[in-house]
mmCIF file of C-alpha atoms and ligand atoms in Angstrom:
data_model
loop_
_atom_site.group_PDB
_atom_site.id
_atom_site.type_symbol
_atom_site.label_atom_id
_atom_site.label_comp_id
_atom_site.label_asym_id
_atom_site.label_seq_id
_atom_site.Cartn_x
_atom_site.Cartn_y
_atom_site.Cartn_z
ATOM 1 C CA UNK X 12 12.779 -9.168 5.490
ATOM 2 C CA UNK X 13 16.248 -10.398 5.227
ATOM 3 C CA UNK X 14 16.561 -14.217 5.607
ATOM 4 C CA UNK X 15 12.784 -14.512 5.440
ATOM 5 C CA UNK X 16 11.090 -12.956 2.365
ATOM 6 C CA UNK X 17 12.648 -15.000 -0.409
ATOM 7 C CA UNK X 18 10.945 -16.455 -3.445
ATOM 8 C CA UNK X 19 9.193 -19.355 -1.621
ATOM 9 C CA UNK X 20 8.004 -16.942 1.042
ATOM 10 C CA UNK X 21 6.746 -14.510 -1.250
ATOM 11 C CA UNK X 22 4.940 -16.941 -3.473
ATOM 12 C CA UNK X 23 3.124 -18.152 -0.368
ATOM 13 C CA UNK X 24 2.320 -14.707 0.801
ATOM 14 C CA UNK X 25 0.823 -13.926 -2.558
ATOM 15 C CA UNK X 26 -1.360 -17.027 -2.801
ATOM 16 C CA UNK X 27 -2.677 -16.027 0.661
ATOM 17 C CA UNK X 28 -3.836 -12.532 -0.608
ATOM 18 C CA UNK X 29 -0.795 -10.280 0.126
ATOM 19 C CA UNK X 30 -1.186 -7.283 -2.305
ATOM 20 C CA UNK X 31 2.465 -6.310 -2.536
ATOM 21 C CA UNK X 32 5.465 -8.443 -1.634
ATOM 22 C CA UNK X 33 9.039 -7.148 -1.242
ATOM 23 C CA UNK X 34 12.491 -8.944 -1.573
ATOM 24 C CA UNK X 35 15.004 -9.073 1.019
ATOM 25 C CA UNK X 36 17.186 -6.068 1.208
ATOM 26 C CA UNK X 37 19.987 -6.262 -1.498
ATOM 27 C CA UNK X 38 23.320 -4.385 -1.210
ATOM 28 C CA UNK X 39 24.190 -2.084 -3.855
ATOM 29 C CA UNK X 40 27.710 -3.114 -3.828
ATOM 30 C CA UNK X 41 26.999 -6.750 -3.756
ATOM 31 C CA UNK X 42 24.841 -6.381 -6.831
ATOM 32 C CA UNK X 43 27.465 -4.411 -8.736
ATOM 33 C CA UNK X 44 30.046 -7.005 -7.932
ATOM 34 C CA UNK X 45 27.747 -9.816 -9.209
ATOM 35 C CA UNK X 46 27.743 -11.668 -5.862
ATOM 36 C CA UNK X 47 25.996 -15.058 -6.687
ATOM 37 C CA UNK X 48 23.893 -14.758 -3.401
ATOM 38 C CA UNK X 49 22.542 -11.476 -4.695
ATOM 39 C CA UNK X 50 21.312 -13.183 -7.843
ATOM 40 C CA UNK X 51 19.384 -15.586 -5.726
ATOM 41 C CA UNK X 52 17.690 -12.825 -3.651
ATOM 42 C CA UNK X 53 16.893 -11.027 -6.859
ATOM 43 C CA UNK X 54 15.338 -13.869 -8.647
ATOM 44 C CA UNK X 55 11.540 -13.156 -9.107
ATOM 45 C CA UNK X 56 11.143 -15.102 -12.351
ATOM 46 C CA UNK X 57 7.300 -16.031 -13.007
ATOM 47 C CA UNK X 58 6.226 -14.444 -9.782
ATOM 48 C CA UNK X 59 3.036 -12.529 -9.829
ATOM 49 C CA UNK X 60 3.362 -8.782 -9.973
ATOM 50 C CA UNK X 61 3.776 -6.339 -8.282
ATOM 51 C CA UNK X 62 7.051 -7.138 -6.495
ATOM 52 C CA UNK X 63 9.074 -4.535 -4.837
ATOM 53 C CA UNK X 64 12.845 -4.833 -4.749
ATOM 54 C CA UNK X 65 14.636 -3.465 -1.852
ATOM 55 C CA UNK X 66 18.165 -1.884 -2.175
ATOM 56 C CA UNK X 67 20.393 -0.498 0.586
ATOM 57 C CA UNK X 68 23.519 1.440 0.376
ATOM 58 C CA UNK X 69 24.853 4.942 0.905
ATOM 59 C CA UNK X 70 26.817 5.727 -2.322
ATOM 60 C CA UNK X 71 24.749 7.848 -4.767
ATOM 61 C CA UNK X 72 26.345 6.423 -7.901
ATOM 62 C CA UNK X 73 26.364 2.859 -6.753
ATOM 63 C CA UNK X 74 22.823 2.957 -5.662
ATOM 64 C CA UNK X 75 21.697 4.591 -9.109
ATOM 65 C CA UNK X 76 23.736 1.856 -10.961
ATOM 66 C CA UNK X 77 22.245 -0.987 -8.694
ATOM 67 C CA UNK X 78 18.805 0.420 -9.420
ATOM 68 C CA UNK X 79 19.441 0.250 -13.137
ATOM 69 C CA UNK X 80 20.308 -3.346 -12.921
ATOM 70 C CA UNK X 81 17.385 -4.178 -10.934
ATOM 71 C CA UNK X 82 15.022 -2.234 -13.133
ATOM 72 C CA UNK X 83 16.578 -3.955 -16.174
ATOM 73 C CA UNK X 84 15.524 -7.259 -14.596
ATOM 74 C CA UNK X 85 11.841 -5.990 -14.529
ATOM 75 C CA UNK X 86 11.478 -4.766 -10.956
ATOM 76 C CA UNK X 87 8.024 -3.174 -10.646
ATOM 77 C CA UNK X 88 9.128 -1.021 -7.715
ATOM 78 C CA UNK X 89 12.411 -0.227 -6.183
ATOM 79 C CA UNK X 90 12.377 0.487 -2.555
ATOM 80 C CA UNK X 91 15.342 2.115 -0.579
ATOM 81 C CA UNK X 92 16.081 0.951 2.885
ATOM 82 C CA UNK X 93 16.471 3.787 5.292
ATOM 83 C CA UNK X 94 15.260 1.871 8.194
ATOM 84 C CA UNK X 95 17.624 -1.134 8.854
ATOM 85 C CA UNK X 96 19.069 -0.725 12.604
ATOM 86 C CA UNK X 97 21.831 -3.427 12.197
ATOM 87 C CA UNK X 98 25.238 -2.124 13.383
ATOM 88 C CA UNK X 99 27.097 -3.594 10.458
ATOM 89 C CA UNK X 100 24.805 -1.706 8.124
ATOM 90 C CA UNK X 101 24.514 1.654 9.898
ATOM 91 C CA UNK X 102 28.239 1.870 10.608
ATOM 92 C CA UNK X 103 28.664 2.252 6.690
ATOM 93 C CA UNK X 104 26.087 5.107 6.722
ATOM 94 C CA UNK X 105 23.397 2.739 5.216
ATOM 95 C CA UNK X 106 19.783 1.672 6.278
ATOM 96 C CA UNK X 107 18.594 3.808 9.220
ATOM 97 C CA UNK X 108 21.857 5.757 9.302
ATOM 98 C CA UNK X 109 20.503 7.712 6.233
ATOM 99 C CA UNK X 110 18.065 9.393 8.433
ATOM 100 C CA UNK X 111 21.034 11.245 10.014
ATOM 101 C CA UNK X 112 22.150 12.420 6.603
ATOM 102 C CA UNK X 113 19.064 13.652 5.007
ATOM 103 C CA UNK X 114 20.937 15.484 2.170
ATOM 104 C CA UNK X 115 22.662 12.249 1.175
ATOM 105 C CA UNK X 116 19.501 10.286 1.375
ATOM 106 C CA UNK X 117 17.763 12.813 -0.798
ATOM 107 C CA UNK X 118 20.551 12.601 -3.448
ATOM 108 C CA UNK X 119 20.245 8.925 -3.496
ATOM 109 C CA UNK X 120 16.582 9.161 -4.141
ATOM 110 C CA UNK X 121 16.951 11.760 -6.778
ATOM 111 C CA UNK X 122 19.696 9.857 -8.625
ATOM 112 C CA UNK X 123 17.723 6.581 -8.653
ATOM 113 C CA UNK X 124 14.494 8.249 -9.755
ATOM 114 C CA UNK X 125 16.458 9.827 -12.496
ATOM 115 C CA UNK X 126 17.881 6.402 -13.780
ATOM 116 C CA UNK X 127 14.746 4.195 -13.723
ATOM 117 C CA UNK X 128 11.333 4.301 -15.130
ATOM 118 C CA UNK X 129 9.602 2.336 -12.177
ATOM 119 C CA UNK X 130 8.352 3.918 -9.103
ATOM 120 C CA UNK X 131 10.922 4.482 -6.198
ATOM 121 C CA UNK X 132 9.791 4.163 -2.754
ATOM 122 C CA UNK X 133 11.414 4.501 0.688
ATOM 123 C CA UNK X 134 11.260 2.753 4.020
ATOM 124 C CA UNK X 135 12.107 4.841 7.034
ATOM 125 C CA UNK X 136 11.837 4.904 10.798
ATOM 126 C CA UNK X 137 10.505 7.363 13.145
ATOM 127 C CA UNK X 138 14.078 8.741 13.516
ATOM 128 C CA UNK X 139 17.419 7.727 14.753
ATOM 129 C CA UNK X 140 16.614 8.097 18.577
ATOM 130 C CA UNK X 141 14.061 9.822 20.610
ATOM 131 C CA UNK X 142 16.133 13.042 20.550
ATOM 132 C CA UNK X 143 16.136 13.057 16.825
ATOM 133 C CA UNK X 144 12.716 12.240 15.628
ATOM 134 C CA UNK X 145 12.599 13.594 12.062
ATOM 135 C CA UNK X 146 10.248 11.160 10.175
ATOM 136 C CA UNK X 147 7.878 14.056 9.026
ATOM 137 C CA UNK X 148 10.538 16.433 7.737
ATOM 138 C CA UNK X 149 12.720 13.550 6.365
ATOM 139 C CA UNK X 150 9.718 12.018 4.481
ATOM 140 C CA UNK X 151 8.783 15.238 2.981
ATOM 141 C CA UNK X 152 12.390 15.691 1.654
ATOM 142 C CA UNK X 153 12.164 12.190 0.220
ATOM 143 C CA UNK X 154 8.984 13.070 -1.591
ATOM 144 C CA UNK X 155 10.423 16.272 -2.941
ATOM 145 C CA UNK X 156 13.420 14.078 -4.232
ATOM 146 C CA UNK X 157 11.005 11.880 -6.065
ATOM 147 C CA UNK X 158 9.899 9.226 -3.919
ATOM 148 C CA UNK X 159 6.437 7.845 -4.972
ATOM 149 C CA UNK X 160 5.410 6.307 -1.515
ATOM 150 C CA UNK X 161 6.922 6.049 1.913
ATOM 151 C CA UNK X 162 6.726 3.292 4.466
ATOM 152 C CA UNK X 163 7.018 4.296 8.082
ATOM 153 C CA UNK X 164 8.159 1.830 10.698
ATOM 154 C CA UNK X 165 7.114 3.640 14.086
ATOM 155 C CA UNK X 166 10.234 3.063 15.961
ATOM 156 C CA UNK X 167 13.456 4.789 16.242
ATOM 157 C CA UNK X 168 16.840 3.124 15.275
ATOM 158 C CA UNK X 169 17.723 3.059 18.945
ATOM 159 C CA UNK X 170 14.639 0.828 19.705
ATOM 160 C CA UNK X 171 15.657 -1.825 17.084
ATOM 161 C CA UNK X 172 12.442 -4.027 17.393
ATOM 162 C CA UNK X 173 11.759 -3.545 21.132
ATOM 163 C CA UNK X 174 9.304 -1.291 22.638
ATOM 164 C CA UNK X 175 6.069 -0.308 21.101
ATOM 165 C CA UNK X 176 5.739 1.061 17.522
ATOM 166 C CA UNK X 177 4.559 4.744 17.609
ATOM 167 C CA UNK X 178 1.571 4.920 15.261
ATOM 168 C CA UNK X 179 0.964 8.491 15.867
ATOM 169 C CA UNK X 180 4.165 9.317 13.774
ATOM 170 C CA UNK X 181 2.688 7.290 11.060
ATOM 171 C CA UNK X 182 -0.439 9.651 11.106
ATOM 172 C CA UNK X 183 1.882 12.690 11.139
ATOM 173 C CA UNK X 184 3.762 11.485 8.206
ATOM 174 C CA UNK X 185 0.531 10.589 6.377
ATOM 175 C CA UNK X 186 -0.902 13.987 7.040
ATOM 176 C CA UNK X 187 2.351 15.705 5.752
ATOM 177 C CA UNK X 188 2.503 13.916 2.503
ATOM 178 C CA UNK X 189 0.547 13.793 -0.702
ATOM 179 C CA UNK X 190 1.796 10.457 -1.808
ATOM 180 C CA UNK X 191 0.766 7.050 -0.409
ATOM 181 C CA UNK X 192 2.018 6.327 3.148
ATOM 182 C CA UNK X 193 2.215 2.607 4.433
ATOM 183 C CA UNK X 194 2.181 2.142 8.051
ATOM 184 C CA UNK X 195 4.300 -0.597 9.782
ATOM 185 C CA UNK X 196 5.117 -1.908 13.119
ATOM 186 C CA UNK X 197 3.307 -4.197 15.533
ATOM 187 C CA UNK X 198 0.494 -5.330 13.299
ATOM 188 C CA UNK X 199 -0.071 -8.815 14.700
ATOM 189 C CA UNK X 200 -3.452 -9.695 13.595
ATOM 190 C CA UNK X 201 -6.360 -8.531 11.244
ATOM 191 C CA UNK X 202 -7.772 -6.309 13.875
ATOM 192 C CA UNK X 203 -4.581 -4.373 14.258
ATOM 193 C CA UNK X 204 -4.448 -3.706 10.476
ATOM 194 C CA UNK X 205 -8.108 -2.347 10.695
ATOM 195 C CA UNK X 206 -6.915 -0.177 13.791
ATOM 196 C CA UNK X 207 -3.769 1.076 12.061
ATOM 197 C CA UNK X 208 -5.625 2.159 8.922
ATOM 198 C CA UNK X 209 -8.231 4.004 11.146
ATOM 199 C CA UNK X 210 -5.853 5.645 13.552
ATOM 200 C CA UNK X 211 -3.311 6.740 10.940
ATOM 201 C CA UNK X 212 -5.393 7.287 7.762
ATOM 202 C CA UNK X 213 -2.432 5.333 6.087
ATOM 203 C CA UNK X 214 -3.124 3.787 2.648
ATOM 204 C CA UNK X 215 -1.653 0.397 3.260
ATOM 205 C CA UNK X 216 -0.309 -1.688 6.109
ATOM 206 C CA UNK X 217 2.986 -3.612 5.919
ATOM 207 C CA UNK X 218 3.052 -6.752 7.997
ATOM 208 C CA UNK X 219 6.573 -8.132 8.962
ATOM 209 C CA UNK X 220 7.111 -10.526 11.739
ATOM 210 C CA UNK X 221 3.575 -11.683 12.168
ATOM 211 C CA UNK X 222 3.856 -13.254 8.675
ATOM 212 C CA UNK X 223 6.662 -15.582 9.629
ATOM 213 C CA UNK X 224 5.190 -19.146 9.456
ATOM 214 C CA UNK X 225 1.878 -17.514 8.980
ATOM 215 C CA UNK X 226 0.790 -16.581 5.600
ATOM 216 C CA UNK X 227 -2.889 -16.699 6.715
ATOM 217 C CA UNK X 228 -2.323 -13.374 8.292
ATOM 218 C CA UNK X 229 -2.797 -12.008 4.806
ATOM 219 C CA UNK X 230 -5.932 -13.785 3.801
ATOM 220 C CA UNK X 231 -7.547 -13.223 7.244
ATOM 221 C CA UNK X 232 -6.595 -9.535 7.005
ATOM 222 C CA UNK X 233 -8.007 -9.011 3.591
ATOM 223 C CA UNK X 234 -11.222 -10.821 4.531
ATOM 224 C CA UNK X 235 -11.547 -8.799 7.702
ATOM 225 C CA UNK X 236 -10.913 -5.496 6.005
ATOM 226 C CA UNK X 237 -13.290 -6.395 3.188
ATOM 227 C CA UNK X 238 -16.302 -7.894 5.253
ATOM 228 C CA UNK X 239 -15.629 -7.404 8.974
ATOM 229 C CA UNK X 240 -15.481 -11.329 9.215
ATOM 230 C CA UNK X 241 -12.882 -12.688 11.664
ATOM 231 C CA UNK X 242 -11.775 -16.005 9.962
ATOM 232 C CA UNK X 243 -10.313 -18.582 12.385
ATOM 233 C CA UNK X 244 -6.512 -19.246 12.312
ATOM 234 C CA UNK X 245 -5.111 -22.239 10.535
ATOM 235 C CA UNK X 246 -5.733 -25.694 11.543
ATOM 236 C CA UNK X 247 -2.887 -28.064 12.338
ATOM 237 C CA UNK X 248 -3.535 -29.754 9.068
ATOM 238 C CA UNK X 249 -3.328 -26.389 7.022
ATOM 239 C CA UNK X 250 0.001 -25.649 8.843
ATOM 240 C CA UNK X 251 1.392 -28.953 7.861
ATOM 241 C CA UNK X 252 0.395 -28.677 4.156
ATOM 242 C CA UNK X 253 1.707 -25.251 3.878
ATOM 243 C CA UNK X 254 4.923 -25.909 5.646
ATOM 244 C CA UNK X 255 5.476 -28.857 3.312
ATOM 245 C CA UNK X 256 4.706 -26.718 0.336
ATOM 246 C CA UNK X 257 7.079 -24.076 1.651
ATOM 247 C CA UNK X 258 9.838 -26.748 1.820
ATOM 248 C CA UNK X 259 9.164 -27.922 -1.691
ATOM 249 C CA UNK X 260 9.287 -24.292 -2.996
ATOM 250 C CA UNK X 261 12.576 -23.676 -1.134
ATOM 251 C CA UNK X 262 14.039 -26.797 -2.427
ATOM 252 C CA UNK X 263 12.893 -25.890 -6.069
ATOM 253 C CA UNK X 264 14.287 -22.566 -5.900
ATOM 254 C CA UNK X 265 17.567 -23.113 -3.807
ATOM 255 C CA UNK X 266 18.294 -26.754 -3.854
ATOM 256 C CA UNK X 267 17.690 -29.278 -1.110
ATOM 257 C CA UNK X 268 20.931 -28.595 0.701
ATOM 258 C CA UNK X 269 20.105 -25.045 1.370
ATOM 259 C CA UNK X 270 16.396 -25.816 1.944
ATOM 260 C CA UNK X 271 17.214 -28.244 4.583
ATOM 261 C CA UNK X 272 19.115 -25.594 6.637
ATOM 262 C CA UNK X 273 16.587 -22.702 5.895
ATOM 263 C CA UNK X 274 13.515 -24.649 6.632
ATOM 264 C CA UNK X 275 14.520 -25.047 10.182
ATOM 265 C CA UNK X 276 13.386 -21.511 11.202
ATOM 266 C CA UNK X 277 10.467 -21.586 8.962
ATOM 267 C CA UNK X 278 9.207 -24.961 10.528
ATOM 268 C CA UNK X 279 9.761 -23.507 14.061
ATOM 269 C CA UNK X 280 7.468 -20.651 12.971
ATOM 270 C CA UNK X 281 4.802 -22.750 11.385
ATOM 271 C CA UNK X 282 4.584 -24.967 14.482
ATOM 272 C CA UNK X 283 4.563 -22.166 17.141
ATOM 273 C CA UNK X 284 1.846 -23.042 19.591
ATOM 274 C CA UNK X 285 1.151 -26.377 18.230
ATOM 275 C CA UNK X 286 0.721 -29.019 20.944
ATOM 276 C CA UNK X 287 4.030 -31.067 21.249
ATOM 277 C CA UNK X 288 5.957 -28.777 19.018
ATOM 278 C CA UNK X 289 8.038 -27.100 21.747
ATOM 279 C CA UNK X 290 9.315 -30.517 22.698
ATOM 280 C CA UNK X 291 10.453 -31.023 19.098
ATOM 281 C CA UNK X 292 12.370 -27.732 18.800
ATOM 282 C CA UNK X 293 15.721 -29.293 19.448
ATOM 283 C CA UNK X 294 15.128 -31.837 16.623
ATOM 284 C CA UNK X 295 13.935 -29.155 14.178
ATOM 285 C CA UNK X 296 17.249 -27.486 14.519
ATOM 286 C CA UNK X 297 19.005 -30.519 13.471
ATOM 287 C CA UNK X 298 16.586 -31.335 10.477
ATOM 288 C CA UNK X 299 18.583 -32.172 7.420
ATOM 289 C CA UNK X 300 16.497 -34.056 4.905
ATOM 290 C CA UNK X 301 13.471 -33.768 2.759
ATOM 291 C CA UNK X 302 12.011 -36.821 4.488
ATOM 292 C CA UNK X 303 12.372 -35.054 7.861
ATOM 293 C CA UNK X 304 10.700 -31.748 6.623
ATOM 294 C CA UNK X 305 7.917 -33.291 4.620
ATOM 295 C CA UNK X 306 7.136 -36.538 6.688
ATOM 296 C CA UNK X 307 9.359 -37.559 9.660
ATOM 297 C CA UNK X 308 8.785 -34.320 11.702
ATOM 298 C CA UNK X 309 5.071 -34.628 11.262
ATOM 299 C CA UNK X 310 4.828 -38.197 12.318
ATOM 300 C CA UNK X 311 6.766 -37.368 15.462
ATOM 301 C CA UNK X 312 4.389 -34.562 16.138
ATOM 302 C CA UNK X 313 1.462 -36.840 15.535
ATOM 303 C CA UNK X 314 2.890 -39.303 18.041
ATOM 304 C CA UNK X 315 3.141 -36.662 20.775
ATOM 305 C CA UNK X 316 -0.531 -35.728 20.384
HETATM 306 C C1 FMN B 430 14.351 -10.939 10.475
HETATM 307 C C2 FMN B 430 13.948 -9.655 10.144
HETATM 308 C C3 FMN B 430 14.460 -9.123 8.873
HETATM 309 C C4 FMN B 430 14.135 -7.788 8.441
HETATM 310 N N1 FMN B 430 14.608 -7.397 7.212
HETATM 311 C C5 FMN B 430 14.262 -6.292 6.668
HETATM 312 C C6 FMN B 430 14.657 -5.801 5.433
HETATM 313 O O1 FMN B 430 15.466 -6.523 4.722
HETATM 314 N N2 FMN B 430 14.300 -4.678 4.951
HETATM 315 C C7 FMN B 430 13.417 -3.900 5.675
HETATM 316 O O2 FMN B 430 12.950 -2.827 5.234
HETATM 317 N N3 FMN B 430 13.059 -4.152 6.822
HETATM 318 C C8 FMN B 430 13.539 -5.449 7.396
HETATM 319 N N4 FMN B 430 12.930 -5.829 8.632
HETATM 320 C C9 FMN B 430 12.016 -4.988 9.397
HETATM 321 C C10 FMN B 430 10.539 -5.208 9.035
HETATM 322 O O3 FMN B 430 10.326 -4.948 7.693
HETATM 323 C C11 FMN B 430 9.614 -4.312 9.803
HETATM 324 O O4 FMN B 430 9.860 -2.936 9.531
HETATM 325 C C12 FMN B 430 9.757 -4.546 11.349
HETATM 326 O O5 FMN B 430 9.811 -5.868 11.660
HETATM 327 C C13 FMN B 430 8.470 -3.990 12.026
HETATM 328 O O6 FMN B 430 7.156 -4.523 11.548
HETATM 329 P P1 FMN B 430 6.464 -5.666 12.249
HETATM 330 O O7 FMN B 430 6.141 -5.282 13.643
HETATM 331 O O8 FMN B 430 5.276 -5.951 11.375
HETATM 332 O O9 FMN B 430 7.402 -6.997 12.223
HETATM 333 C C14 FMN B 430 13.140 -7.104 9.107
HETATM 334 C C15 FMN B 430 12.691 -7.600 10.374
HETATM 335 C C16 FMN B 430 13.149 -8.692 10.805
HETATM 336 C C17 FMN B 430 12.478 -9.219 12.170
#
């Protein structure tokens, strides 16, 4: 997830049992131009494998060259984004817009597959809108072009993130393909993950928004799927320790200046639902020091208990 699944986030997700993590999406052109921000997004040094690196773009040659760079830096898997609904992305024919140009999408997959050794996967939506639902046919074409697995987010581009994800389309794609299908959309708790696996037959479940400020979703889901045991959610103390660790990881990888800005959203997520936290939301948005994120904020929260 762009703006979320950076190195600090991925390390925590891994530590909590997530089996496969993915980078934020990376623009092919930014990568080819050596944009410094892109290098930060790409930085997976010493992280536990496997890591999937996600690329977006709509130019066959740029995508193939970007994939070569990423593979050269040791990507385990290259995922191609065909699901991003953001206007500034789709207006360039990238992200979910590729579902409206299947031949181009197929050429991109084929070119990337030809140029790298690692598996190439695609992430798609149900379709562009309710009048053009094409996930099954489109996914088949991606596999014929060389995709090793397909993730399906059960919403159309027109829905963005609203409405309910359609899990039946995930089932239909799964039944049509002979490669792994990963289901995505609206998995908010371990029981949802089990239900998605049962109802769709997909091989894996991708968890997005429910993991923000909540790496325990992974450990709890792994435990639930393995044993049927429903572990409790994190205690306030666990949230505090993990949020402080998150800050330290962010500061280590991006420096304190950036950590101070980026930690605001993570802290708001970590403290969602904690007594007294809503009252401190305004303060979180002004947080600007290590002292605040690792101690000051928590003392204020304790005082309000
Ligand atoms: C803030 C945010 C950033 C996202 N960035 C990406 C991205 O870079 N690549 C991608 O494939 N999907 C991205 N997504 C979509 C999610 O991966 C996922 O498909 C969607 O949120 C539905 O799953 P969920 O209900 O588990 O959140 C993003 C979603 C959010 C909320």
